[in-house]
Coordinates of C-alpha atoms and ligand atoms in Angstrom, one line a residue:
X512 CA 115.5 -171.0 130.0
X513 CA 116.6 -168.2 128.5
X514 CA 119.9 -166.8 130.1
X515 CA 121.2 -164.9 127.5
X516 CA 117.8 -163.2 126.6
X517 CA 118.6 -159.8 125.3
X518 CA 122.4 -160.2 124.7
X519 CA 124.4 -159.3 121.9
X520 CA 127.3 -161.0 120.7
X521 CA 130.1 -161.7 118.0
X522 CA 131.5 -165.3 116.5
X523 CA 134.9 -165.5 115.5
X524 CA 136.2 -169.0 114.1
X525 CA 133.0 -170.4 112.4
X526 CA 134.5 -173.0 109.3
X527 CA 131.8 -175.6 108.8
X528 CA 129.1 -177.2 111.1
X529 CA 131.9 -179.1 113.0
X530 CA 133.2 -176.1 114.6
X531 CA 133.8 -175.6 117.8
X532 CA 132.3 -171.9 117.1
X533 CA 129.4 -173.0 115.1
X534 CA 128.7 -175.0 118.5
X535 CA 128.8 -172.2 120.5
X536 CA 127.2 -170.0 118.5
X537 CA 124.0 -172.5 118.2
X538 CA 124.4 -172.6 122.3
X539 CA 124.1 -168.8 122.7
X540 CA 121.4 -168.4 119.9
X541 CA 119.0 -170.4 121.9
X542 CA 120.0 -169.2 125.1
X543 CA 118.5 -165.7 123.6
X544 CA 121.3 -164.3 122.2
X545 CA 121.0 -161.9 118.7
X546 CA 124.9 -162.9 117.2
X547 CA 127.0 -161.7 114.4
X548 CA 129.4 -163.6 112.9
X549 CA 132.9 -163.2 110.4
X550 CA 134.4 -165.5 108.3
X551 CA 138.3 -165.8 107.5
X552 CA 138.6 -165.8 103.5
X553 CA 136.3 -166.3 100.6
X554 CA 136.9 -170.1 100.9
X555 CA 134.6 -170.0 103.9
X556 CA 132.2 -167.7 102.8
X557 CA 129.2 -169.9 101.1
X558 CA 130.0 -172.7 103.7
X559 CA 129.2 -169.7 107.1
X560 CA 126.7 -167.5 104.9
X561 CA 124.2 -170.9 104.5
X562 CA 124.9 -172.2 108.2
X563 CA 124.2 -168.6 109.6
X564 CA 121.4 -168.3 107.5
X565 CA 119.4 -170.3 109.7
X566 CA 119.9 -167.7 112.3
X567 CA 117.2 -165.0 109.7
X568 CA 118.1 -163.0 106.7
X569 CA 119.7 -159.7 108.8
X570 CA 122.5 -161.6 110.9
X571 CA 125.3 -159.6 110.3
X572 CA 128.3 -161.8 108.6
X573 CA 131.6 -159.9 107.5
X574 CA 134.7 -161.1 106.5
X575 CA 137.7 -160.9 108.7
X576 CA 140.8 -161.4 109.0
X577 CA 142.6 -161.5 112.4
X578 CA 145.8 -160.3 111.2
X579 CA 144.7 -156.9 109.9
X580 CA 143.6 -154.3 112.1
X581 CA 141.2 -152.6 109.4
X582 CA 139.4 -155.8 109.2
X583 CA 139.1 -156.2 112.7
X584 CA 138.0 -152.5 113.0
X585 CA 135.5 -152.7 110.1
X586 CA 134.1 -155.6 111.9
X587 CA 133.3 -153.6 115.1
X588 CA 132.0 -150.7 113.8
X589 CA 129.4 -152.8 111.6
X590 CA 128.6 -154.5 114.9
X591 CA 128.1 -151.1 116.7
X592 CA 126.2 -150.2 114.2
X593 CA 123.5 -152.8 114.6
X594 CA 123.6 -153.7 117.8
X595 CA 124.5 -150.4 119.9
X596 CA 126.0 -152.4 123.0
X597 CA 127.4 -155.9 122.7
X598 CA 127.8 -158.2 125.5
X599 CA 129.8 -161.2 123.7
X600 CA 133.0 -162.2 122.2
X601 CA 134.1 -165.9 121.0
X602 CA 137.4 -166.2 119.6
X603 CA 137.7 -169.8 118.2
X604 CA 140.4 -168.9 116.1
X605 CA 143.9 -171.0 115.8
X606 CA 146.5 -171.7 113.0
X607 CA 150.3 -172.7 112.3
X608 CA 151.9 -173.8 109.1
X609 CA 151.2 -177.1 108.9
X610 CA 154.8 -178.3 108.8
X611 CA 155.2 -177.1 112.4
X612 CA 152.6 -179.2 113.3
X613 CA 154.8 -182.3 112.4
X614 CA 158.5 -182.7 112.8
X615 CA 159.8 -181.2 115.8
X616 CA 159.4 -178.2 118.1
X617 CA 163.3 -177.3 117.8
X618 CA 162.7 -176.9 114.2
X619 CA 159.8 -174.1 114.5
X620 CA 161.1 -171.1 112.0
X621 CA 160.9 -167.5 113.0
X622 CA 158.2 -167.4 110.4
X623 CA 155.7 -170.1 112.0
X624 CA 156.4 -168.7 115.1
X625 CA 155.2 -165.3 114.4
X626 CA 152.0 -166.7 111.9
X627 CA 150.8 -169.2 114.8
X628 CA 151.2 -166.0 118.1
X629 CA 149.5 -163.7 115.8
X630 CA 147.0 -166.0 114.4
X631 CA 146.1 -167.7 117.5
X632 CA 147.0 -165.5 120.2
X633 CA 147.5 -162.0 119.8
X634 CA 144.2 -161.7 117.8
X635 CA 142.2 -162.4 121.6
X636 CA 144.3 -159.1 122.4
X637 CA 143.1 -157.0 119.2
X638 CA 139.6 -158.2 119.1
X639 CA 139.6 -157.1 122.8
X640 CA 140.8 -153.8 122.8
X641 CA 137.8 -153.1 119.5
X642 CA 134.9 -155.4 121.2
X643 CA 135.4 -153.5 124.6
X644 CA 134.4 -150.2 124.2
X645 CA 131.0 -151.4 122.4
X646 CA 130.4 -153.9 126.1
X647 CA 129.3 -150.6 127.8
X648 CA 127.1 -152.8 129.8
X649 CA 129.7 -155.0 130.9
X650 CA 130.8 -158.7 129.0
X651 CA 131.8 -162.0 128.4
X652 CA 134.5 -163.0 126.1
X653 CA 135.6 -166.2 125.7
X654 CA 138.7 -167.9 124.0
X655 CA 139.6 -171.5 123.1
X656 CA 142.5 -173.4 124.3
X657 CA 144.0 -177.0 124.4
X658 CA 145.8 -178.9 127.2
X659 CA 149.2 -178.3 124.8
X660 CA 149.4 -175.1 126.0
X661 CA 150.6 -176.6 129.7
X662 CA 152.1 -179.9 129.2
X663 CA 154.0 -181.1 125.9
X664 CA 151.6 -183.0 123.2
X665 CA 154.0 -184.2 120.9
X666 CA 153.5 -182.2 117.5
X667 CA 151.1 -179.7 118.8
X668 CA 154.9 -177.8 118.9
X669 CA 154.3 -173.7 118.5
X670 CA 150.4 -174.4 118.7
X671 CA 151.4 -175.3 122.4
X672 CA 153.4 -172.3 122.9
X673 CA 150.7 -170.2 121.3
X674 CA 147.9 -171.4 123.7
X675 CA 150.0 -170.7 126.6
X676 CA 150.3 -167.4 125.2
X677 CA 146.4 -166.6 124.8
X678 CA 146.2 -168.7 128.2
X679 CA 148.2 -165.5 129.5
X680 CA 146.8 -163.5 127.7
X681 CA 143.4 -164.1 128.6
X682 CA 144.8 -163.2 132.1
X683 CA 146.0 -160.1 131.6
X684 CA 143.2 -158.9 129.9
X685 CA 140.8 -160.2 132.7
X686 CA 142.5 -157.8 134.8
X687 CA 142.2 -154.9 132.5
X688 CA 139.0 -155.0 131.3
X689 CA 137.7 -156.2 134.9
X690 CA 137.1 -152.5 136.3
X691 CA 134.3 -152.7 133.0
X692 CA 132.5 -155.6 134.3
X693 CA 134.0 -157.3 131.5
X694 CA 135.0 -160.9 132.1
X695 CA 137.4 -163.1 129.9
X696 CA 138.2 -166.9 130.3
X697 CA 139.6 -169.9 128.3
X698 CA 137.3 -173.1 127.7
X699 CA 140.7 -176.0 127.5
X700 CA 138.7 -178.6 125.3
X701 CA 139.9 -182.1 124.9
X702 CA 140.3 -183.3 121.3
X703 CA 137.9 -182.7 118.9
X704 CA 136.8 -184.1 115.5
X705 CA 136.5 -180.9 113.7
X706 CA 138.2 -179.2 110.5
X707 CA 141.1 -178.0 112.7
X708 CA 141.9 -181.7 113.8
X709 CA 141.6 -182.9 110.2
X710 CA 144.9 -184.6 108.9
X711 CA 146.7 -184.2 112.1
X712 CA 148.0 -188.0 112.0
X713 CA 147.6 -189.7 115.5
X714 CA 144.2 -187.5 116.0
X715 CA 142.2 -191.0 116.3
X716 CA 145.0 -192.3 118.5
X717 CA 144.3 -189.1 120.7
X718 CA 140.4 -189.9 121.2
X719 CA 141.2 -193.2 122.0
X720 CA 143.8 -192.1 124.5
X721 CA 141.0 -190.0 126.0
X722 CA 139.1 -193.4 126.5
X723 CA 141.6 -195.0 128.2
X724 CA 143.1 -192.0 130.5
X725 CA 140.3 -189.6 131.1
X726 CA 138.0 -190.2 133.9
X727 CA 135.4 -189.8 132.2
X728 CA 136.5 -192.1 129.9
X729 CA 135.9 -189.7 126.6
X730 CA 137.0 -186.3 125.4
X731 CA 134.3 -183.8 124.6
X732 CA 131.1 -182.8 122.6
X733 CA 130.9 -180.2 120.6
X734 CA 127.5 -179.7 122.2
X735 CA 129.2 -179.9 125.4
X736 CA 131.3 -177.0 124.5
X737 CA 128.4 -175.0 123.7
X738 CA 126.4 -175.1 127.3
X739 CA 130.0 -174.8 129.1
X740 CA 130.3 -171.8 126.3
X741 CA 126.7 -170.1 127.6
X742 CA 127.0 -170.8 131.3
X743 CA 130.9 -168.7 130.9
X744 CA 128.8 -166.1 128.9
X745 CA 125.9 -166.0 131.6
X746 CA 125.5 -163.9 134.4
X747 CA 125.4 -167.7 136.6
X748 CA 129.4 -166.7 135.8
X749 CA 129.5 -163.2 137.1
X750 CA 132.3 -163.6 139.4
X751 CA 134.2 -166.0 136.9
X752 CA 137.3 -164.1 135.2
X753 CA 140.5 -164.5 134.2
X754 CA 140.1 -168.9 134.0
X755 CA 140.3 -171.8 132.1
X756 CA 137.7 -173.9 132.3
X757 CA 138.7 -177.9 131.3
X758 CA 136.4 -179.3 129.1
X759 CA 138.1 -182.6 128.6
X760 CA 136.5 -185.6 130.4
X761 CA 138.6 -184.6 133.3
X762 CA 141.8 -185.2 131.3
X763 CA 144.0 -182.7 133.1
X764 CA 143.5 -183.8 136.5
X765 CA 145.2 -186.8 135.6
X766 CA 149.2 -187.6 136.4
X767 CA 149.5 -190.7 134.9
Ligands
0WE1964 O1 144.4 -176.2 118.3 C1 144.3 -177.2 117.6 C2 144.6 -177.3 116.2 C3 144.7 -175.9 115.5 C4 145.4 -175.9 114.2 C5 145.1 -176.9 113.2 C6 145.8 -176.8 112.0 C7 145.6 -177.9 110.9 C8 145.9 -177.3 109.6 C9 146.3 -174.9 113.9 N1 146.9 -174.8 112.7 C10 146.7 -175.7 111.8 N2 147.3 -175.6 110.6 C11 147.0 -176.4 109.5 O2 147.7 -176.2 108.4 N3 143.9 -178.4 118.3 C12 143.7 -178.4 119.7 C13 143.7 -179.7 117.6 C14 145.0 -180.4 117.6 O3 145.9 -180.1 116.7 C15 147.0 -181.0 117.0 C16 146.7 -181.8 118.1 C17 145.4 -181.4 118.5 C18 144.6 -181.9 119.6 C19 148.2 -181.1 116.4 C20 149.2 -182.0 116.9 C21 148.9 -182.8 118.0 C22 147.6 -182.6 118.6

């Protein structure tokens, strides 16, 4: 089955094999898709270059930074460059200092504020405005988000307020970008176990939670996240824009 044969589409958020992205990206790849891929930093460099490596030697991988324009630009016009059209977009991108991630929400500085929106959130709307004039054929992009972004998760604090903004955001876009065929939509995932999660204290606590609220008794799979990831990216979606999608065991049905 091959419903993404002859697509064309960029990764944003790939960190290890754990990610959420790197999930996705797998998902697409075998649906058909040809991908390119950025990585944030030189940290992440080796780690993305030998995962995407099993994807052949000419996958495109460039470094990029969300907050700067001229990476975000440099990234496009690499991807026009070797694909000519491109169909899709994953943003799996997210951060806040860590220290707003812990005490409280009242104690968010100006600064934390601003990193985690333009980090997390305002990135979907610069990556949009460059990947859309390359989706001449029409598109799919897709954005991760987190049940924090409608109901308070204690500590997930400005991450919360973030989502909600990329929620929105993801929204507005939709309707902007519709007239072009292109579609945008949020996957909500329940916890995951990837780098992201990684010393947020409780996170074990959370999947357990998931076990004993969720209807489905668990959160999600990473693999899970992928063929949600490809059905939002396939033409099976066509009419689909503008949504979030829960992928959380049925979590967020729940009201107690
Ligand atoms: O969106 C996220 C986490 C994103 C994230 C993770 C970190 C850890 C390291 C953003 N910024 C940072 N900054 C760092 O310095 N999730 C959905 C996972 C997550 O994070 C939580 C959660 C859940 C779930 C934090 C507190 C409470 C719940």
């Amino acid at each position: 089955m091959s419903l993404l044969a002859g697509k064309t589409g960029i990764v944003f958020g790939v960190a290890n094999k754990r990610s959420i992205a790197w999930a996705i990206a797998q998902a697409w790849h075998q649906a058909g898709a040809k991908l390119a891929f950025t990585y944030q930093g030189e940290r992440l460099k080796e780690n993305v270059e030998e995962l995407v490596s099993a994807f052949g030697a000419d996958t495109l991988l460039l470094p990029c930074d969300v907050t700067r324009d001229e990476d975000i630009r440099r990234v496009f016009a690499a991807a026009g460059d070797k694909f000519g059209t491109l169909h899709l977009l994953l943003h799996s991108v997210a951060f806040a200092p860590r220290e707003a991630l812990e005490g409280s929400f009242l104690n968010t500085s100006r600064d934390a504020f601003k990193t985690a929106h333009d980090v997390s959130a305002y990135s979907l709307v610069a990556l949009a405005r460059e990947a859309a004039p390359l989706m001449t054929a029409g598109g799919s992009m897709l954005a991760m988000s987190y049940y924090g972004a409608e109901k308070v998760v204690p500590h997930y604090n400005v991450m919360g307020v973030a989502k909600a903004s990329l929620e929105a955001s993801t929204r507005y876009l939709a309707y902007d970008l519709g007239p072009k065929k292109i579609r945008v939509n949020c996957i909500s995932a329940g916890p995951v176990n990837t780098l992201a999660a990684r010393g947020i204290s409780g996170f074990n606590a959370m999947l357990k939670h998931y076990e004993t609220h969720a209807p489905l008794q668990r959160s999600c799979t990473t693999d899970e996240l992928g063929a949600t990831g490809t059905f939002l990216a396939s033409d099976g979606a066509a009419a689909i824009t503008g949504q979030v999608l829960y992928v959380d065991g049925g979590y967020q049905i729940m009201g107690m």
